[in-house]
Structure formats: C-alpha cells, structure tokens
Short mmCIF file of N, CA and C and ligand atoms in Angstrom, two decimals:
data_model
loop_
_atom_site.label_atom_id
_atom_site.label_comp_id
_atom_site.label_asym_id
_atom_site.label_seq_id
_atom_site.Cartn_x
_atom_site.Cartn_y
_atom_site.Cartn_z
N UNK A 276 67.16 82.50 92.69
CA UNK A 276 66.93 81.16 93.14
C UNK A 276 67.65 80.63 94.25
N UNK A 277 66.92 79.97 95.03
CA UNK A 277 67.53 79.46 96.37
C UNK A 277 68.39 78.36 96.14
N UNK A 278 69.59 78.20 96.64
CA UNK A 278 70.47 77.14 96.34
C UNK A 278 70.00 75.77 97.10
N UNK A 279 70.16 74.64 96.52
CA UNK A 279 69.60 73.55 97.23
C UNK A 279 71.00 72.86 97.99
N UNK A 280 71.99 73.48 97.90
CA UNK A 280 73.21 73.02 98.51
C UNK A 280 73.17 73.67 100.02
N UNK A 281 74.03 73.07 100.84
CA UNK A 281 74.26 73.62 102.29
C UNK A 281 73.02 73.73 103.06
N UNK A 282 72.15 72.64 103.12
CA UNK A 282 71.11 72.73 104.02
C UNK A 282 71.11 71.63 105.12
N UNK A 283 70.44 71.84 106.11
CA UNK A 283 70.21 70.76 107.03
C UNK A 283 68.74 70.60 107.58
N UNK A 284 68.61 69.48 108.27
CA UNK A 284 67.24 69.11 108.58
C UNK A 284 67.01 69.16 110.16
N UNK A 285 65.87 69.52 110.62
CA UNK A 285 65.61 69.34 112.10
C UNK A 285 64.32 68.82 112.18
N UNK A 286 64.09 68.23 113.44
CA UNK A 286 62.70 67.63 113.76
C UNK A 286 61.97 68.59 114.61
N UNK A 287 60.71 68.88 114.23
CA UNK A 287 59.99 69.66 114.88
C UNK A 287 58.58 68.98 115.20
N UNK A 288 58.06 69.32 116.34
CA UNK A 288 56.72 68.72 116.73
C UNK A 288 55.87 69.69 117.25
N UNK A 289 54.59 69.76 116.71
CA UNK A 289 53.44 70.36 117.38
C UNK A 289 52.88 69.62 118.43
N UNK A 290 52.98 69.82 119.65
CA UNK A 290 52.70 68.89 120.75
C UNK A 290 51.12 68.91 120.86
N UNK A 291 50.57 67.89 121.70
CA UNK A 291 49.20 67.70 121.85
C UNK A 291 48.37 69.13 122.19
N UNK A 292 48.96 69.96 123.00
CA UNK A 292 48.38 71.26 123.29
C UNK A 292 48.14 72.06 122.12
N UNK A 293 49.06 72.06 121.22
CA UNK A 293 48.89 72.90 119.94
C UNK A 293 47.86 72.29 118.89
N UNK A 294 47.73 70.90 118.98
CA UNK A 294 46.49 70.42 117.98
C UNK A 294 45.16 70.84 118.77
N UNK A 295 45.26 70.33 120.14
CA UNK A 295 43.93 70.70 120.94
C UNK A 295 43.51 72.14 120.70
N UNK A 296 44.37 73.19 120.60
CA UNK A 296 44.17 74.58 120.74
C UNK A 296 43.83 75.07 119.29
N UNK A 297 44.09 74.20 118.33
CA UNK A 297 44.04 74.78 116.91
C UNK A 297 45.17 75.64 116.41
N UNK A 298 46.28 75.47 117.00
CA UNK A 298 47.46 76.29 116.77
C UNK A 298 48.39 75.73 115.57
N UNK A 299 47.99 74.59 115.07
CA UNK A 299 48.99 73.97 114.16
C UNK A 299 49.15 74.90 112.77
N UNK A 300 48.01 75.39 112.34
CA UNK A 300 48.20 76.24 111.03
C UNK A 300 49.01 77.51 111.40
N UNK A 301 48.84 78.11 112.58
CA UNK A 301 49.54 79.19 113.09
C UNK A 301 51.10 78.82 113.05
N UNK A 302 51.42 77.74 113.66
CA UNK A 302 52.76 77.47 113.87
C UNK A 302 53.42 76.98 112.49
N UNK A 303 52.82 76.32 111.64
CA UNK A 303 53.22 75.99 110.35
C UNK A 303 53.34 77.13 109.60
N UNK A 304 52.57 78.14 109.58
CA UNK A 304 52.57 79.49 108.81
C UNK A 304 53.82 80.14 109.27
N UNK A 305 54.21 80.20 110.52
CA UNK A 305 55.41 81.01 111.05
C UNK A 305 56.60 80.22 110.43
N UNK A 306 56.70 78.86 110.51
CA UNK A 306 57.81 78.18 109.87
C UNK A 306 57.99 78.55 108.37
N UNK A 307 56.96 78.58 107.70
CA UNK A 307 56.98 78.80 106.34
C UNK A 307 57.26 80.30 105.98
N UNK A 308 56.71 81.10 106.65
CA UNK A 308 57.01 82.57 106.48
C UNK A 308 58.47 82.79 106.88
N UNK A 309 59.07 82.17 107.66
CA UNK A 309 60.50 82.42 108.06
C UNK A 309 61.31 82.00 106.86
N UNK A 310 60.99 81.24 105.97
CA UNK A 310 61.60 80.72 104.70
C UNK A 310 62.27 79.41 104.91
N UNK A 311 61.72 78.66 105.87
CA UNK A 311 62.12 77.25 106.15
C UNK A 311 61.21 76.39 105.40
N UNK A 312 61.70 75.23 105.06
CA UNK A 312 60.88 74.27 104.11
C UNK A 312 60.43 73.01 104.89
N UNK A 313 59.22 72.69 104.71
CA UNK A 313 58.59 71.57 105.36
C UNK A 313 58.81 70.47 104.52
N UNK A 314 59.48 69.35 104.80
CA UNK A 314 59.84 68.21 103.97
C UNK A 314 58.85 67.01 104.32
N UNK A 315 58.52 66.85 105.59
CA UNK A 315 57.57 65.66 105.96
C UNK A 315 56.73 66.28 106.97
N UNK A 316 55.57 65.61 107.03
CA UNK A 316 54.58 66.10 108.18
C UNK A 316 53.61 64.88 108.34
N UNK A 317 53.31 64.61 109.55
CA UNK A 317 52.61 63.51 109.92
C UNK A 317 51.83 63.73 111.27
N UNK A 318 50.47 63.62 111.19
CA UNK A 318 49.62 63.64 112.35
C UNK A 318 49.33 62.33 112.95
N UNK A 319 49.82 62.06 114.32
CA UNK A 319 49.72 60.83 114.92
C UNK A 319 49.68 60.99 116.34
N UNK A 320 49.10 59.88 116.97
CA UNK A 320 49.21 59.74 118.47
C UNK A 320 50.44 58.91 118.78
N UNK A 321 51.38 59.57 119.47
CA UNK A 321 52.59 58.71 119.78
C UNK A 321 52.43 57.76 120.78
N UNK A 322 52.73 56.40 120.73
CA UNK A 322 52.62 55.49 121.87
C UNK A 322 53.67 55.90 122.95
N UNK A 323 53.61 55.19 123.96
CA UNK A 323 54.50 55.37 125.13
C UNK A 323 55.98 55.17 124.80
N UNK A 324 56.33 54.07 124.26
CA UNK A 324 57.68 53.84 123.96
C UNK A 324 58.24 54.97 123.12
N UNK A 325 57.57 55.48 122.11
CA UNK A 325 58.08 56.56 121.27
C UNK A 325 58.23 57.95 121.97
N UNK A 326 57.25 58.05 122.87
CA UNK A 326 57.24 59.46 123.50
C UNK A 326 58.56 59.24 124.65
N UNK A 327 58.78 58.00 125.26
CA UNK A 327 59.83 57.99 126.16
C UNK A 327 61.27 57.97 125.50
N UNK A 328 61.28 57.36 124.21
CA UNK A 328 62.53 57.53 123.41
C UNK A 328 62.73 58.98 123.06
N UNK A 329 61.71 59.70 122.65
CA UNK A 329 61.90 61.03 122.14
C UNK A 329 62.56 61.85 123.16
N UNK A 330 62.11 61.60 124.51
CA UNK A 330 62.57 62.52 125.60
C UNK A 330 63.56 61.79 126.59
N UNK A 331 64.28 60.80 126.06
CA UNK A 331 65.13 59.94 126.91
C UNK A 331 66.16 60.72 127.67
N UNK A 332 66.58 61.93 127.11
CA UNK A 332 67.71 62.67 127.74
C UNK A 332 67.11 63.11 129.13
N UNK A 333 65.82 63.15 129.33
CA UNK A 333 65.05 63.64 130.48
C UNK A 333 64.64 62.52 131.46
N UNK A 334 65.04 61.32 131.14
CA UNK A 334 64.63 60.16 131.89
C UNK A 334 64.76 60.19 133.47
N UNK A 335 65.86 60.85 133.81
CA UNK A 335 66.33 60.99 135.21
C UNK A 335 65.47 62.29 135.88
N UNK A 336 64.79 63.04 135.15
CA UNK A 336 64.18 64.28 135.80
C UNK A 336 62.89 63.85 136.41
N UNK A 337 62.56 64.77 137.42
CA UNK A 337 61.26 64.40 138.16
C UNK A 337 60.13 64.52 137.42
N UNK A 338 60.04 65.38 136.31
CA UNK A 338 58.91 65.54 135.56
C UNK A 338 58.82 64.66 134.25
N UNK A 339 59.65 63.62 134.19
CA UNK A 339 59.67 62.65 133.10
C UNK A 339 58.36 61.98 132.80
N UNK A 340 57.75 61.42 133.90
CA UNK A 340 56.61 60.68 133.61
C UNK A 340 55.42 61.68 133.28
N UNK A 341 55.29 62.82 133.80
CA UNK A 341 54.31 63.73 133.52
C UNK A 341 54.55 64.27 132.07
N UNK A 342 55.82 64.38 131.60
CA UNK A 342 56.17 64.82 130.25
C UNK A 342 55.61 63.75 129.16
N UNK A 343 55.90 62.61 129.63
CA UNK A 343 55.56 61.37 128.58
C UNK A 343 53.86 61.23 128.63
N UNK A 344 53.36 61.40 129.82
CA UNK A 344 51.90 61.49 129.81
C UNK A 344 51.28 62.62 128.88
N UNK A 345 51.89 63.75 129.07
CA UNK A 345 51.41 64.89 128.18
C UNK A 345 51.53 64.52 126.71
N UNK A 346 52.77 64.05 126.29
CA UNK A 346 53.09 63.80 124.96
C UNK A 346 51.98 62.73 124.22
N UNK A 347 51.54 61.91 125.12
CA UNK A 347 50.73 60.78 124.60
C UNK A 347 49.26 60.97 124.70
N UNK A 348 48.88 62.10 125.19
CA UNK A 348 47.55 62.28 125.45
C UNK A 348 46.64 62.59 124.16
N UNK A 349 47.25 62.84 123.00
CA UNK A 349 46.51 63.04 121.92
C UNK A 349 47.31 63.25 120.63
N UNK A 350 46.84 63.51 119.53
CA UNK A 350 47.69 63.67 118.29
C UNK A 350 48.68 64.82 118.38
N UNK A 351 49.77 64.51 117.82
CA UNK A 351 50.83 65.44 117.56
C UNK A 351 51.03 65.79 116.10
N UNK A 352 51.77 66.76 115.67
CA UNK A 352 52.04 66.87 114.32
C UNK A 352 53.76 66.93 114.25
N UNK A 353 54.21 65.72 113.72
CA UNK A 353 55.60 65.59 113.55
C UNK A 353 56.07 66.14 112.14
N UNK A 354 57.08 66.95 112.25
CA UNK A 354 57.57 67.58 110.99
C UNK A 354 59.09 67.38 110.78
N UNK A 355 59.47 67.31 109.65
CA UNK A 355 61.02 67.43 109.26
C UNK A 355 60.99 68.87 108.50
N UNK A 356 61.87 69.67 108.96
CA UNK A 356 61.90 71.14 108.47
C UNK A 356 63.46 71.26 108.08
N UNK A 357 63.68 71.87 106.86
CA UNK A 357 64.85 72.11 106.24
C UNK A 357 65.22 73.61 106.06
N UNK A 358 66.48 73.96 106.44
CA UNK A 358 66.92 75.32 106.33
C UNK A 358 68.44 75.42 106.11
N UNK A 359 68.92 76.48 106.30
CA UNK A 359 70.45 76.79 105.96
C UNK A 359 71.28 76.00 106.97
N UNK A 360 72.37 75.30 106.38
CA UNK A 360 73.19 74.64 107.12
C UNK A 360 73.68 75.46 108.44
N UNK A 361 73.84 74.53 109.54
CA UNK A 361 74.17 74.99 110.84
C UNK A 361 73.36 76.18 111.48
N UNK A 362 72.25 76.49 110.84
CA UNK A 362 71.38 77.52 111.36
C UNK A 362 70.07 77.08 111.63
N UNK A 363 69.58 76.00 111.07
CA UNK A 363 68.30 75.60 111.04
C UNK A 363 67.78 75.35 112.49
N UNK A 364 68.66 74.74 113.36
CA UNK A 364 68.26 74.42 114.73
C UNK A 364 67.96 75.65 115.57
N UNK A 365 68.90 76.66 115.31
CA UNK A 365 68.96 77.83 116.00
C UNK A 365 67.83 78.74 115.71
N UNK A 366 67.57 78.77 114.34
CA UNK A 366 66.56 79.55 113.69
C UNK A 366 65.18 79.06 114.16
N UNK A 367 64.95 77.73 114.26
CA UNK A 367 63.76 77.02 114.80
C UNK A 367 63.52 77.32 116.18
N UNK A 368 64.59 77.20 117.05
CA UNK A 368 64.54 77.44 118.53
C UNK A 368 64.32 78.90 118.82
N UNK A 369 64.65 79.85 117.93
CA UNK A 369 64.28 81.17 118.20
C UNK A 369 62.86 81.57 117.81
N UNK A 370 62.29 80.79 116.78
CA UNK A 370 60.92 81.02 116.46
C UNK A 370 60.05 80.33 117.55
N UNK A 371 60.59 79.29 118.20
CA UNK A 371 59.88 78.43 119.23
C UNK A 371 59.74 79.35 120.59
N UNK A 372 60.94 79.98 120.94
CA UNK A 372 61.01 80.65 122.13
C UNK A 372 61.58 79.92 123.26
N UNK A 373 62.11 80.47 124.45
CA UNK A 373 62.64 79.81 125.50
C UNK A 373 61.84 78.79 126.17
N UNK A 374 62.66 77.90 126.73
CA UNK A 374 61.85 76.74 127.54
C UNK A 374 61.11 77.35 128.69
N UNK A 375 61.71 78.12 129.53
CA UNK A 375 61.06 78.66 130.67
C UNK A 375 60.04 79.66 130.06
N UNK A 376 58.69 79.46 130.26
CA UNK A 376 57.69 80.28 129.61
C UNK A 376 57.78 81.76 129.96
N UNK A 377 58.28 82.14 131.28
CA UNK A 377 58.24 83.52 131.51
C UNK A 377 59.45 84.19 130.92
N UNK A 378 60.36 83.50 130.31
CA UNK A 378 61.42 84.00 129.60
C UNK A 378 61.20 83.98 128.03
N UNK A 379 60.11 83.43 127.49
CA UNK A 379 59.79 83.19 126.22
C UNK A 379 59.23 84.63 125.69
N UNK A 380 60.12 85.15 124.81
CA UNK A 380 59.83 86.48 124.30
C UNK A 380 58.52 86.63 123.55
N UNK A 381 57.70 87.62 123.64
CA UNK A 381 56.71 87.89 122.63
C UNK A 381 57.15 88.00 121.32
N UNK A 382 56.53 87.39 120.37
CA UNK A 382 56.93 87.33 118.91
C UNK A 382 57.48 85.83 118.73
N UNK A 383 57.76 85.14 119.68
CA UNK A 383 57.88 83.75 119.60
C UNK A 383 56.65 82.89 119.85
N UNK A 384 56.79 81.63 119.33
CA UNK A 384 55.48 80.82 119.51
C UNK A 384 55.14 80.74 120.97
N UNK A 385 56.19 80.37 121.92
CA UNK A 385 55.80 80.04 123.34
C UNK A 385 55.50 81.50 123.90
N UNK A 386 56.30 82.46 123.37
CA UNK A 386 56.07 83.92 124.09
C UNK A 386 54.52 84.35 123.68
N UNK A 387 54.05 84.07 122.48
CA UNK A 387 52.87 84.68 122.08
C UNK A 387 51.52 83.72 122.63
N UNK A 388 51.99 82.25 122.77
CA UNK A 388 50.79 81.47 122.86
C UNK A 388 50.69 80.59 124.19
N UNK A 389 51.82 80.53 124.84
CA UNK A 389 51.90 79.50 125.92
C UNK A 389 51.94 80.34 127.34
N UNK A 390 51.36 79.68 128.37
CA UNK A 390 51.30 80.30 129.67
C UNK A 390 51.92 79.34 130.70
N UNK A 391 52.44 78.04 130.33
CA UNK A 391 53.02 77.21 131.27
C UNK A 391 54.15 76.55 130.51
N UNK A 392 55.23 76.26 131.29
CA UNK A 392 56.42 75.64 130.80
C UNK A 392 56.11 74.08 130.41
N UNK A 393 55.15 73.46 131.12
CA UNK A 393 54.92 72.12 130.83
C UNK A 393 54.16 72.03 129.62
N UNK A 394 53.33 72.89 129.15
CA UNK A 394 52.57 72.65 127.85
C UNK A 394 52.94 73.84 127.01
N UNK A 395 54.08 73.71 126.30
CA UNK A 395 54.74 74.81 125.63
C UNK A 395 54.58 74.54 123.96
N UNK A 396 53.77 73.85 123.57
CA UNK A 396 53.22 73.70 122.05
C UNK A 396 54.11 73.24 121.06
N UNK A 397 55.41 73.48 121.18
CA UNK A 397 56.33 72.99 120.08
C UNK A 397 57.66 72.45 120.67
N UNK A 398 58.15 71.51 119.99
CA UNK A 398 59.51 70.85 120.32
C UNK A 398 60.36 71.16 119.05
N UNK A 399 61.54 71.39 119.33
CA UNK A 399 62.56 71.63 118.05
C UNK A 399 63.86 70.96 118.59
N UNK A 400 64.49 70.15 117.70
CA UNK A 400 65.83 69.50 118.01
C UNK A 400 66.85 70.57 118.40
N UNK A 401 67.79 70.14 119.29
CA UNK A 401 68.64 71.22 119.86
C UNK A 401 70.07 71.13 119.15
N UNK A 402 70.13 70.29 118.08
CA UNK A 402 71.48 70.28 117.46
C UNK A 402 71.46 69.20 116.36
N UNK A 403 72.58 69.00 115.69
CA UNK A 403 72.62 67.97 114.64
C UNK A 403 72.38 66.52 115.08
N UNK A 404 72.97 66.12 116.23
CA UNK A 404 72.88 64.91 116.79
C UNK A 404 71.49 64.51 117.17
N UNK A 405 70.83 65.51 117.91
CA UNK A 405 69.40 65.24 118.26
C UNK A 405 68.59 65.25 116.95
N UNK A 406 68.76 66.17 115.93
CA UNK A 406 67.89 66.07 114.86
C UNK A 406 67.92 64.65 114.10
N UNK A 407 69.24 64.19 113.90
CA UNK A 407 69.23 62.87 113.24
C UNK A 407 68.68 61.79 114.08
N UNK A 408 68.82 61.71 115.38
CA UNK A 408 68.23 60.82 116.12
C UNK A 408 66.64 60.87 116.18
N UNK A 409 66.14 62.06 116.37
CA UNK A 409 64.74 62.30 116.26
C UNK A 409 64.07 62.01 114.87
N UNK A 410 64.73 62.50 113.82
CA UNK A 410 64.23 62.20 112.50
C UNK A 410 63.99 60.76 112.33
N UNK A 411 65.32 59.92 112.55
CA UNK A 411 65.23 58.53 112.59
C UNK A 411 64.03 57.83 113.41
N UNK A 412 63.93 58.35 114.60
CA UNK A 412 62.95 57.87 115.54
C UNK A 412 61.53 58.07 115.01
N UNK A 413 61.05 59.20 114.60
CA UNK A 413 59.67 59.55 114.05
C UNK A 413 59.37 59.07 112.71
N UNK A 414 60.42 59.25 111.67
CA UNK A 414 60.22 58.83 110.37
C UNK A 414 61.27 57.69 109.95
N UNK A 415 61.02 56.57 110.44
CA UNK A 415 61.99 55.49 110.28
C UNK A 415 62.28 55.07 108.74
N UNK A 416 61.17 55.39 107.97
CA UNK A 416 61.22 54.84 106.53
C UNK A 416 61.88 55.94 105.61
N1 GTP B 535 56.06 68.67 133.71
C1 GTP B 535 57.13 69.51 133.56
N2 GTP B 535 57.53 69.60 132.37
C2 GTP B 535 58.66 70.36 132.12
C3 GTP B 535 59.51 70.94 133.18
N3 GTP B 535 60.47 71.60 132.52
C4 GTP B 535 60.44 71.28 131.31
N4 GTP B 535 59.40 70.50 130.98
C5 GTP B 535 59.03 70.05 129.71
O1 GTP B 535 60.10 69.21 129.19
C6 GTP B 535 60.25 69.64 127.78
C7 GTP B 535 61.75 69.18 127.48
O2 GTP B 535 62.62 70.12 128.19
P1 GTP B 535 63.82 70.75 127.50
O3 GTP B 535 64.35 69.85 126.52
O4 GTP B 535 64.76 71.27 128.62
O5 GTP B 535 63.13 72.16 126.80
P2 GTP B 535 63.12 72.50 125.28
O6 GTP B 535 64.30 71.89 124.61
O7 GTP B 535 62.80 74.02 125.13
O8 GTP B 535 61.82 71.72 124.79
P3 GTP B 535 61.64 70.62 123.88
O9 GTP B 535 61.67 71.35 122.47
O10 GTP B 535 60.09 70.11 123.97
O11 GTP B 535 62.70 69.55 124.00
C8 GTP B 535 59.93 71.08 127.86
O12 GTP B 535 59.65 71.57 126.53
C9 GTP B 535 58.64 71.02 128.71
O13 GTP B 535 57.53 70.71 127.96
C10 GTP B 535 58.99 70.87 134.46
O14 GTP B 535 59.47 71.41 135.47
N5 GTP B 535 57.75 70.13 134.54
MG1 MG B 536 64.59 69.77 124.42
#
C-alpha cells in the first residue's frame, strides 16, 4: 500500500498547443504511468491577468508579451499533481524535458512532441515556492 505521508504537490499545465494538438491524454497518461497522482484538473481559457501573473518571473524578458499571447490563445488544462516529498517537481520536470527544445531528450514530453521552445506543450513548477504560488493562483478555492 502506498503511504499517504510525505507527499507534495506541484502545478502542471497542458498549454494551448497541447490542447490544440490533442496531446492532453498522452500527457496525462505519462503522469499517471509514472505513478504520480492527479488531484485537480480544469480546462479553461486563462485571461490575461492570470497568464501575466503565472509568468510574472519573466516580466522583464523580451519574449514576455509573446508568452502571454500564447498562453491566452485557447484552453489550457490546469492540474495539481501529487508525488513523493521533495521529488515531485524534479520528477515532473524530467518527464516534461528541458526548456530549450534542442536539448529536450527523446522520452520526455518536449523531446518527443515539441519542435520549438516557444510552444513546448507543458509547464511544471520549478520548486516548492513556485508550486504553492501557482496552485493558489489557478485553484484559489
Ligand atoms: N517566445 C519565446 N518564449 C520563450 C523563450 N524562452 C522561453 N520561452 C517560453 O517561456 C516559458 C517559460 O520559460 P522558463 O520558465 O525559463 O522555462 P520552463 O520552466 O522550462 O517552462 P515553464 O514550465 O513553461 O515555466 C518556456 O516554457 C517557453 O514556453 C523565447 O526565447 N521566446
Ligand atoms: Mg518555468
């Protein structure tokens, strides 16, 4: 029996390109097959304030406007995923693959399905602090 102790949660999002390309099932299957647990799931079109807040750490980057345009162009699937304490972020980011698409290994989601860094299918929180902030932002209740 799997222990219910020592878990933590991360925020995952299937971005608009994943929904458009019909890859949501594939992505969720990979999360489930890995042994991580989906706690919450919601399909919605993020408005601009939500997308801007989500990526606020990149507000000073030249691609910020383009990134917000991309995230708001259609529905996304927002997820809360649970896994082993202190490993969940890392496990999910390994499943997702590296940010630079040319470095994303085959076997990872980006490595198998993405051809550009701008449209790279999935977001995953990069640590505890980001996960808490992002879960509160996307699932306030
Ligand atoms: N348009 C554009 N988008 C970029 C560029 N570099 C990164 N991005 C996008 O910005 C997102 C956020 O960048 P990072 O947080 O550094 O990368 P990441 O953590 O692997 O990706 P996320 O999980 O989406 O946060 C990336 O996933 C890309 O979609 C760029 O040069 N141009
Ligand atoms: Mg990031």
